[in-house]
Short mmCIF file of C-alpha atoms and ligand atoms in Angstrom, two decimals:
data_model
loop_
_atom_site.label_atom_id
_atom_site.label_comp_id
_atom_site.label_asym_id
_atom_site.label_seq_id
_atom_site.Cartn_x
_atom_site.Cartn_y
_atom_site.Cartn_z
CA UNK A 19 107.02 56.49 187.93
CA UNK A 20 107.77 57.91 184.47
CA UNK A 21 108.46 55.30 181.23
CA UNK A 22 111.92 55.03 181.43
CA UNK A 23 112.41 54.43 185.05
CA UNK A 24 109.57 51.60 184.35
CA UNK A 25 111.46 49.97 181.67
CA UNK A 26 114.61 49.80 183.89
CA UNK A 27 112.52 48.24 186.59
CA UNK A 28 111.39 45.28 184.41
CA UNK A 29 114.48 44.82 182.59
CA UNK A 30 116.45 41.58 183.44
CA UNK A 31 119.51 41.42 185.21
CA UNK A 32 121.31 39.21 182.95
CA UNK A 33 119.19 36.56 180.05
CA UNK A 34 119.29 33.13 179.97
CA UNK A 35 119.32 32.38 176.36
CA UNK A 36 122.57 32.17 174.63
CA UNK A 37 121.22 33.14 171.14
CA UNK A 38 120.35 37.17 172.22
CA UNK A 39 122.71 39.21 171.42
CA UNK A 40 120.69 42.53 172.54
CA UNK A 41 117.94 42.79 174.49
CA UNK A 42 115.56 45.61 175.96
CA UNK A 43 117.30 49.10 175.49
CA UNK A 44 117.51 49.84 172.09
CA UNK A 45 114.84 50.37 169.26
CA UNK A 46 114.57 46.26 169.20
CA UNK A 47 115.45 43.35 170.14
CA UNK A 48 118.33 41.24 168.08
CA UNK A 49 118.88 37.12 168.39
CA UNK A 50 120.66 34.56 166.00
CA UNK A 51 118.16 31.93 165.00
CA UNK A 52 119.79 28.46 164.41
CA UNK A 53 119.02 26.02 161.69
CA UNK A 54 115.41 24.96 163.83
CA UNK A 55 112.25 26.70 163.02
CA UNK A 56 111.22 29.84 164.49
CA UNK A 57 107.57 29.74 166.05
CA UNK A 58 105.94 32.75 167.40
CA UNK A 59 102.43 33.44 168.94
CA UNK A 60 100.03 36.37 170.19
CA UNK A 61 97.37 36.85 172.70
CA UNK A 62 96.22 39.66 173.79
CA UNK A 63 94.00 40.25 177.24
CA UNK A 64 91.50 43.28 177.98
CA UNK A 65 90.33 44.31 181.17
CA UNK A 66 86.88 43.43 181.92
CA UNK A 67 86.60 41.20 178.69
CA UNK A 68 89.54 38.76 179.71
CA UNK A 69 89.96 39.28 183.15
CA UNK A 70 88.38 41.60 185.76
CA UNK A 71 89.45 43.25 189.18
CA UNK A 72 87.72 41.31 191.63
CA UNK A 73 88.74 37.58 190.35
CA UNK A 74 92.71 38.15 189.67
CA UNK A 75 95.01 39.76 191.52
CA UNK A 76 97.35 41.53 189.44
CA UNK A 77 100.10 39.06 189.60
CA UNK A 78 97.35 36.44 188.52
CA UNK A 79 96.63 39.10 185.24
CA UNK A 80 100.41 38.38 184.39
CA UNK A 81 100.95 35.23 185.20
CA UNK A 82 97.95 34.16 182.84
CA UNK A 83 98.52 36.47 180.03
CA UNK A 84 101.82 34.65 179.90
CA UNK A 85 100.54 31.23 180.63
CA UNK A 86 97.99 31.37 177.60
CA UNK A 87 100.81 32.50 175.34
CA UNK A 88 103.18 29.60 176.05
CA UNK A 89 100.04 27.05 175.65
CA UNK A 90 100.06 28.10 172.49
CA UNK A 91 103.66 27.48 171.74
CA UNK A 92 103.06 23.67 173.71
CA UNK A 93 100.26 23.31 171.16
CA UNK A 94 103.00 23.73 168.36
CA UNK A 95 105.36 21.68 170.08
CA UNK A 96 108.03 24.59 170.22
CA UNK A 97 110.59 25.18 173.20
CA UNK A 98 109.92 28.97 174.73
CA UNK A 99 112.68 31.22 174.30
CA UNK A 100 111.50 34.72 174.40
CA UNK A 101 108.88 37.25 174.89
CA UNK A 102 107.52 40.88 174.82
CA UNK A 103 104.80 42.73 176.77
CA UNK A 104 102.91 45.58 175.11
CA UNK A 105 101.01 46.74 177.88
CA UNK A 106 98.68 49.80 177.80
CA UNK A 107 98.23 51.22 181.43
CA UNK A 108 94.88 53.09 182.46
CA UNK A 109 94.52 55.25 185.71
CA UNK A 110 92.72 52.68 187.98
CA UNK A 111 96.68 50.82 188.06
CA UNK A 112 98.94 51.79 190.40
CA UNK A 113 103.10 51.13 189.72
CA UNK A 114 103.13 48.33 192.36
CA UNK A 115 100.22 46.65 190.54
CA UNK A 116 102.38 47.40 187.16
CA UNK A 117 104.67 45.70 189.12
CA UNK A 118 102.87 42.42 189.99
CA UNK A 119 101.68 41.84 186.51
CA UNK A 120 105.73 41.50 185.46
CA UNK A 121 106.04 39.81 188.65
CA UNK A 122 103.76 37.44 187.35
CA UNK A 123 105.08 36.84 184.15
CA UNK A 124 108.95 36.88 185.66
CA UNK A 125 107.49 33.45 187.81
CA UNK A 126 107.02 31.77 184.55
CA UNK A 127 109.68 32.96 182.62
CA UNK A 128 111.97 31.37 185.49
CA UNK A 129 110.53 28.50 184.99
CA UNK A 130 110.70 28.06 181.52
CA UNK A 131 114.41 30.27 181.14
CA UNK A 132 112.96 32.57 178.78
CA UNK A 133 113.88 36.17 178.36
CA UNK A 134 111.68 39.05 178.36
CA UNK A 135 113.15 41.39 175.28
CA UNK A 136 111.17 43.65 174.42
CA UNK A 137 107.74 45.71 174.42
CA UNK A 138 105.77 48.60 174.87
CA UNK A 139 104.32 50.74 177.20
CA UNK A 140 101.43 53.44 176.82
CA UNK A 141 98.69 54.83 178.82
CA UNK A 142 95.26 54.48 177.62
CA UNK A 143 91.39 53.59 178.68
CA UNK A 144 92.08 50.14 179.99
CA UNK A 145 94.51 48.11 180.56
CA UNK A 146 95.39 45.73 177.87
CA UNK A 147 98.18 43.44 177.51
CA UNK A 148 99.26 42.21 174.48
CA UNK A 149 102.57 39.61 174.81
CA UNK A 150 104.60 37.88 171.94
CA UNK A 151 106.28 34.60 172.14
CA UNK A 152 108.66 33.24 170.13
CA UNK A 153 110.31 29.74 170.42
CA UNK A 154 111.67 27.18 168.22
CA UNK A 155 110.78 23.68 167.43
CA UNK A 156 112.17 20.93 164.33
CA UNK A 157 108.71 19.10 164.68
CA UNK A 158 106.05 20.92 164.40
CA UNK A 159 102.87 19.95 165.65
CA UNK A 160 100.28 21.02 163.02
CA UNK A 161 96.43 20.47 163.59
CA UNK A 162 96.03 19.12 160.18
CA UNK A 163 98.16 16.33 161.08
CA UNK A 164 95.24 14.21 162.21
CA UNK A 165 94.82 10.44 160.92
CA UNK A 166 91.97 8.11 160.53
CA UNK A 167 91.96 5.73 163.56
CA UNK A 168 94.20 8.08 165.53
CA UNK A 169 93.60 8.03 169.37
CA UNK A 170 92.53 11.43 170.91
CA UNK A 171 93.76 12.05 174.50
CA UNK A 172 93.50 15.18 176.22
CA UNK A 173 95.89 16.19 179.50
CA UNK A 174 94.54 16.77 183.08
CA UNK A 175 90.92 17.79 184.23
CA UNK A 176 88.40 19.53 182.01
CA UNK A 177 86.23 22.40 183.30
CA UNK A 178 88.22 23.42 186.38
CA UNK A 179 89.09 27.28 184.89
CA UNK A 180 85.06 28.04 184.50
CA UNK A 181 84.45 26.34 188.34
CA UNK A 182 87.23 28.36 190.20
CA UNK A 183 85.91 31.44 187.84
CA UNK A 184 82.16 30.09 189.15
CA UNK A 185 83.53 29.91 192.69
CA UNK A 186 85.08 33.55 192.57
CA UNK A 187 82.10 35.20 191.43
CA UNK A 188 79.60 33.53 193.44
CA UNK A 189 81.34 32.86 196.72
CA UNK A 190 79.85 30.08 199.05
CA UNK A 191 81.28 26.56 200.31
CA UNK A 192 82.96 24.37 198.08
CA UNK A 193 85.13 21.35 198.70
CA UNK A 194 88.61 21.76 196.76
CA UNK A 195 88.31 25.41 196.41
CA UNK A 196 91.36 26.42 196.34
CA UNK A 197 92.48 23.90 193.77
CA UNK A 198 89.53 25.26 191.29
CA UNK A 199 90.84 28.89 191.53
CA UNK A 200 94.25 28.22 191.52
CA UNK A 201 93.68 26.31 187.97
CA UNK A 202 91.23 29.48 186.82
CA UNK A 203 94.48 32.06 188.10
CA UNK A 204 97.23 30.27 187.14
CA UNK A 205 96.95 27.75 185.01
CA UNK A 206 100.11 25.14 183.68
CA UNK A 207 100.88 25.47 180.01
CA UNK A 208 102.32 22.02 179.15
CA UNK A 209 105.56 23.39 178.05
CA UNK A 210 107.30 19.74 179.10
CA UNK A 211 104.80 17.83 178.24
CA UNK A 212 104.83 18.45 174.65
CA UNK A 213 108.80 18.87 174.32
CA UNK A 214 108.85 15.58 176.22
CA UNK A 215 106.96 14.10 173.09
CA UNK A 216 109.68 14.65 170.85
CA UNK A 217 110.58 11.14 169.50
CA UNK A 218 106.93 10.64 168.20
CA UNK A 219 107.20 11.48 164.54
CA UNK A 220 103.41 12.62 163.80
CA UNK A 221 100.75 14.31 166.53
CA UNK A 222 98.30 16.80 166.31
CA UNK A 223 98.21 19.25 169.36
CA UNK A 224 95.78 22.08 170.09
CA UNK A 225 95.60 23.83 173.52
CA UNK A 226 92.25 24.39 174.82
CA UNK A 227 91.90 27.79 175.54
CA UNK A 228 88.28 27.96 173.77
CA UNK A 229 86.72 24.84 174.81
CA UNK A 230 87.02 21.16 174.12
CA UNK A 231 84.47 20.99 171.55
CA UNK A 232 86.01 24.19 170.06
CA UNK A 233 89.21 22.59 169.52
CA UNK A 234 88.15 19.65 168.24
CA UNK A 235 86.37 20.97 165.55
CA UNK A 236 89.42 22.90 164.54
CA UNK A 237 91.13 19.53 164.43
CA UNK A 238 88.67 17.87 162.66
CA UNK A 239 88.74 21.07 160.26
CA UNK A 240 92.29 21.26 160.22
CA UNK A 241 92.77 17.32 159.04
CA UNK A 242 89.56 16.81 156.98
CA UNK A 243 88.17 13.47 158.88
CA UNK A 244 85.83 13.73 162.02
CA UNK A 245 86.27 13.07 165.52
CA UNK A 246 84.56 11.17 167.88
CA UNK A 247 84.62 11.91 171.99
CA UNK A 248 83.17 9.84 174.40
CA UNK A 249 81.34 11.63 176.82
CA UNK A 250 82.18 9.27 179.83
CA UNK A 251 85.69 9.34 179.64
CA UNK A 252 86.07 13.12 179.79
CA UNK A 253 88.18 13.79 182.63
CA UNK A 254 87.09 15.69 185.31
CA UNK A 255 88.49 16.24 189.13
CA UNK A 256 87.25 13.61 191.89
CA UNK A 257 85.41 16.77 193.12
CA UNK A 258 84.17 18.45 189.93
CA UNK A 259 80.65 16.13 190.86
CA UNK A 260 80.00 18.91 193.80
CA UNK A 261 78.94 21.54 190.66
CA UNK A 262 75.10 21.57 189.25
CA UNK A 263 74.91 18.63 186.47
CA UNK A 264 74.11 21.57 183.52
CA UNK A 265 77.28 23.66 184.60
CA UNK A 266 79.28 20.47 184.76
CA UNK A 267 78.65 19.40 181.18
CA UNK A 268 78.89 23.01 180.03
CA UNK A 269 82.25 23.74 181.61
CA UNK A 270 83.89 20.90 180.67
CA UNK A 271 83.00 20.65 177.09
CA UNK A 272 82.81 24.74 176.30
CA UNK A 273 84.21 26.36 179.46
CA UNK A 274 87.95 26.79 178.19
CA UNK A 275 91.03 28.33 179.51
CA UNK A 276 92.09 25.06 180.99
CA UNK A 277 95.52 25.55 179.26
CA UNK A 278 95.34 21.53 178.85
CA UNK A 279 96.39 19.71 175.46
CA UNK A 280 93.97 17.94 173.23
CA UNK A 281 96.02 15.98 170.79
CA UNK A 282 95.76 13.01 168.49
CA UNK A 283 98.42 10.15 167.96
CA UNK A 284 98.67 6.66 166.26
CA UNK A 285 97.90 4.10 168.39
CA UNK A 286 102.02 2.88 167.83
CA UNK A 287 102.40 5.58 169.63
CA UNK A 288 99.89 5.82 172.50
CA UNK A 289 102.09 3.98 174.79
CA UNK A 290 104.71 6.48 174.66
CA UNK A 291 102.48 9.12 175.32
CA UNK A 292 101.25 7.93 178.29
CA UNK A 293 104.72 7.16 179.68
CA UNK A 294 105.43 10.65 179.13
CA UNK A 295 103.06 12.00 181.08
CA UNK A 296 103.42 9.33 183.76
CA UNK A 297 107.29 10.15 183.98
CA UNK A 298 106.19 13.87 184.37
CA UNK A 299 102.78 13.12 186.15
CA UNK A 300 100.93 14.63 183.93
CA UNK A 301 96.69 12.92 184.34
CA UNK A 302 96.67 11.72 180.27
CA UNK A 303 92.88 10.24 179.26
CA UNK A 304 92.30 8.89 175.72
CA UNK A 305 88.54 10.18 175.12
CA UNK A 306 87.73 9.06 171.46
CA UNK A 307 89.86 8.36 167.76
CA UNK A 308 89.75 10.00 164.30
CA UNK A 309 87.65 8.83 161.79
CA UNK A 310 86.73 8.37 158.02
CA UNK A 311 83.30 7.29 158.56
CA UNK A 312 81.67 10.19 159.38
CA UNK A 313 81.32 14.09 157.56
CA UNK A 314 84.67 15.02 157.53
CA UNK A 315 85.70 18.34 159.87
CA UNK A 316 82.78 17.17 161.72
CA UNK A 317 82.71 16.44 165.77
CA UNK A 318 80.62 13.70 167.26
CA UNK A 319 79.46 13.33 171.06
CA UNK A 320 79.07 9.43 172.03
CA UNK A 321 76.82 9.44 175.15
CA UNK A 322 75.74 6.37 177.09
CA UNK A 323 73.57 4.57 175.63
CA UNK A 324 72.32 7.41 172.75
CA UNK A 325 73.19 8.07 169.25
CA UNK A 326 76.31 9.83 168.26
CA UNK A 327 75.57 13.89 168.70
CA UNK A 328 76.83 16.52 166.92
CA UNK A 329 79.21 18.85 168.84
CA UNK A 330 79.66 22.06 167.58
CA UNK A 331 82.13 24.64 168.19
CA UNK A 332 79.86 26.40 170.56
CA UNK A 333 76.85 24.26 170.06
CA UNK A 334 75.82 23.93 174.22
CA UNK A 335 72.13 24.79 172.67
CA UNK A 336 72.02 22.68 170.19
CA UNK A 337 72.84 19.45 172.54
CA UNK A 338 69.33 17.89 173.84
CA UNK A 339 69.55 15.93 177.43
P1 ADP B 27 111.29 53.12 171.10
O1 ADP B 27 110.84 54.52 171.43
O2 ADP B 27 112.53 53.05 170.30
O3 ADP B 27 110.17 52.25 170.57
P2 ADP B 27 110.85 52.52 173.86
O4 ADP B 27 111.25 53.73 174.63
O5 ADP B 27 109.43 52.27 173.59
O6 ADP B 27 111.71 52.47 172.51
O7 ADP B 27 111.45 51.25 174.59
C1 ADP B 27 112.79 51.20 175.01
C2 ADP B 27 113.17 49.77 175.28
O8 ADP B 27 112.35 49.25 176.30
C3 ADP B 27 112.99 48.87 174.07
O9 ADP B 27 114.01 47.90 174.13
C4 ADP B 27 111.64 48.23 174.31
O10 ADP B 27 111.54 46.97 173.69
C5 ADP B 27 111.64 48.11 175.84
N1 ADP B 27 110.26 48.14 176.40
C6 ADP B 27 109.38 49.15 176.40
N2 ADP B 27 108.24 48.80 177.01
C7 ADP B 27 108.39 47.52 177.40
C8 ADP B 27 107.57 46.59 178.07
N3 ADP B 27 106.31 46.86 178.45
N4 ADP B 27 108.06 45.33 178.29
C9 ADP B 27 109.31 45.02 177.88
N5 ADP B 27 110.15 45.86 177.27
C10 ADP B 27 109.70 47.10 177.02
MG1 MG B 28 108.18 52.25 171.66
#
């Protein structure tokens, strides 16, 4: 299949958003942005750094590339509208796999009504995928927009990405398998969830693509106070106990890719938060609050019974049992 007959094959039928005036076929893309602001993300994903062969099917690959992209725009509080796909294509790739990557993508871009409008497409070493979003919000959702005594809540389970990725690479018996690699291969940006939140005036999102403790700190950084997280009320799935204690508390503070939303909100708010996510049935779990009283940009673990521990952005070493 030669470039051009490729490009027709992904192109849409018809788009879905009214504001495009031209999408793929000439040198770019044109829309009319309205009086909202414009919000636009990155990520890239290399094979064998990002994903690999043997764990995600090539549908998977897309679906995920895209998934992590609209977390991104959750975590800003902005409504999807469009994206583009730079994809470099190495020899190990055949067109139908090609194929299932868009495939992939095209699943969530039903869901969410967004428009693919643009891209590239080169050979090269490796396949790489690089995809733009671009949606539009009127409240942003900064993570400098922490306050003292906020509540922090974070949505669903933590550590269920790193146990389906444990489960694919390892093989054996495992009770809820399929629910653990379905969450590593496709994994739910919370696209509703934060549009849903629109009433509340102030919250802080991040997406945890890094890690829990990651994105805390960048909270924390982000909104000069600290942060305080109880271990005990991290949630986890009714199975995630199956998993050797070390890789449990690894996962779920420093695993990542869980696509959930850690966020912060005054406790006016909290209520409407958690009807929210009841309304949508969305898991919600307030795990600690925002405060003054500590070195600001700083993260604190509260375990049973112990003093308060540092938690650093990637500080699994640095926690004693
Ligand atoms: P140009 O040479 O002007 O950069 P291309 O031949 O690269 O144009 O692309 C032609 C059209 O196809 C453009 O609208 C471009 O955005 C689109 N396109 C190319 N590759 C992709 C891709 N991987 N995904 C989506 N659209 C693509
Ligand atoms: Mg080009």
């Amino acid at each position: 299949m030669d470039e051009f007959s490729f490009i027709d094959s992904i192109k849409q039928t018809y788009y879905r958003q009214s504001s495009l005036i031209k999408g793929i076929g000439d040198d770019a893309a044109v829309f009319r942005a309205q009086d909202l602001d414009l919000v636009t993300a990155k990520d890239m994903f290399v094979e064998n750094v990002h994903f690999a062969k043997h764990t995600m099917q090539p549908f998977h690959i897309g679906y995920k590339a895209l998934a992590a992209n609209l977390s991104d725009l959750a975590a800003m509080g902005a409504k999807p509208l469009f994206y583009l796909v730079g994809i470099s294509i190495s020899d190990g790739w055949s067109a139908t796999d090609i194929n299932e990557i868009f495939q992939g993508m095209k699943e969530l871009a039903d869901t969410y009504k967004i428009d693919l409008i643009g891209g590239d497409t080169v050979s090269g070493n490796e396949l790489v995928i690089s995809i733009t979003v671009i949606g539009h919000t009127n409240k942003v959702r900064y993570r400098s927009l922490a306050k003292e005594d906020d509540i922090i809540f974070v949505t669903g389970t933590l550590g269920d990405s790193q146990a389906g990725l444990h489960i694919l690479n390892n093989g054996g018996t495992y009770v809820d398998k399929d629910y653990y690699v379905n969450r590593h291969q496709m994994p739910i940006p919370r696209i509703e969830f934060s549009q849903r939140l629109h009433n509340i005036s102030r919250l802080a999102l991040n997406d945890i693509s890094d890690g829990i403790a990651s994105e805390a700190n960048e909270i924390a950084q982000a909104s000069q106070l600290s942060i305080i997280i109880y271990e005990d009320k991290l949630p986890v799935h009714p199975s995630y106990n199956q998993f050797d204690t070390e890789l449990q508390h690894k996962w779920k503070l420093f695993g990542g890719e869980d696509f959930e939303l850690l966020g912060t909100v005054a406790k006016n708010d909290w209520d409407e938060v958690q009807q929210v996510a009841r309304s949508l049935e969305v898991q919600i779990t307030e795990i600690g609050y925002v405060s003054c009283d500590h070195p600001v940009g700083q993260v604190f673990l509260q375990r049973k019974n112990e003093k308060l521990q540092r938690l650093e952005k990637k500080g699994y070493n640095h926690l004693s049992r």
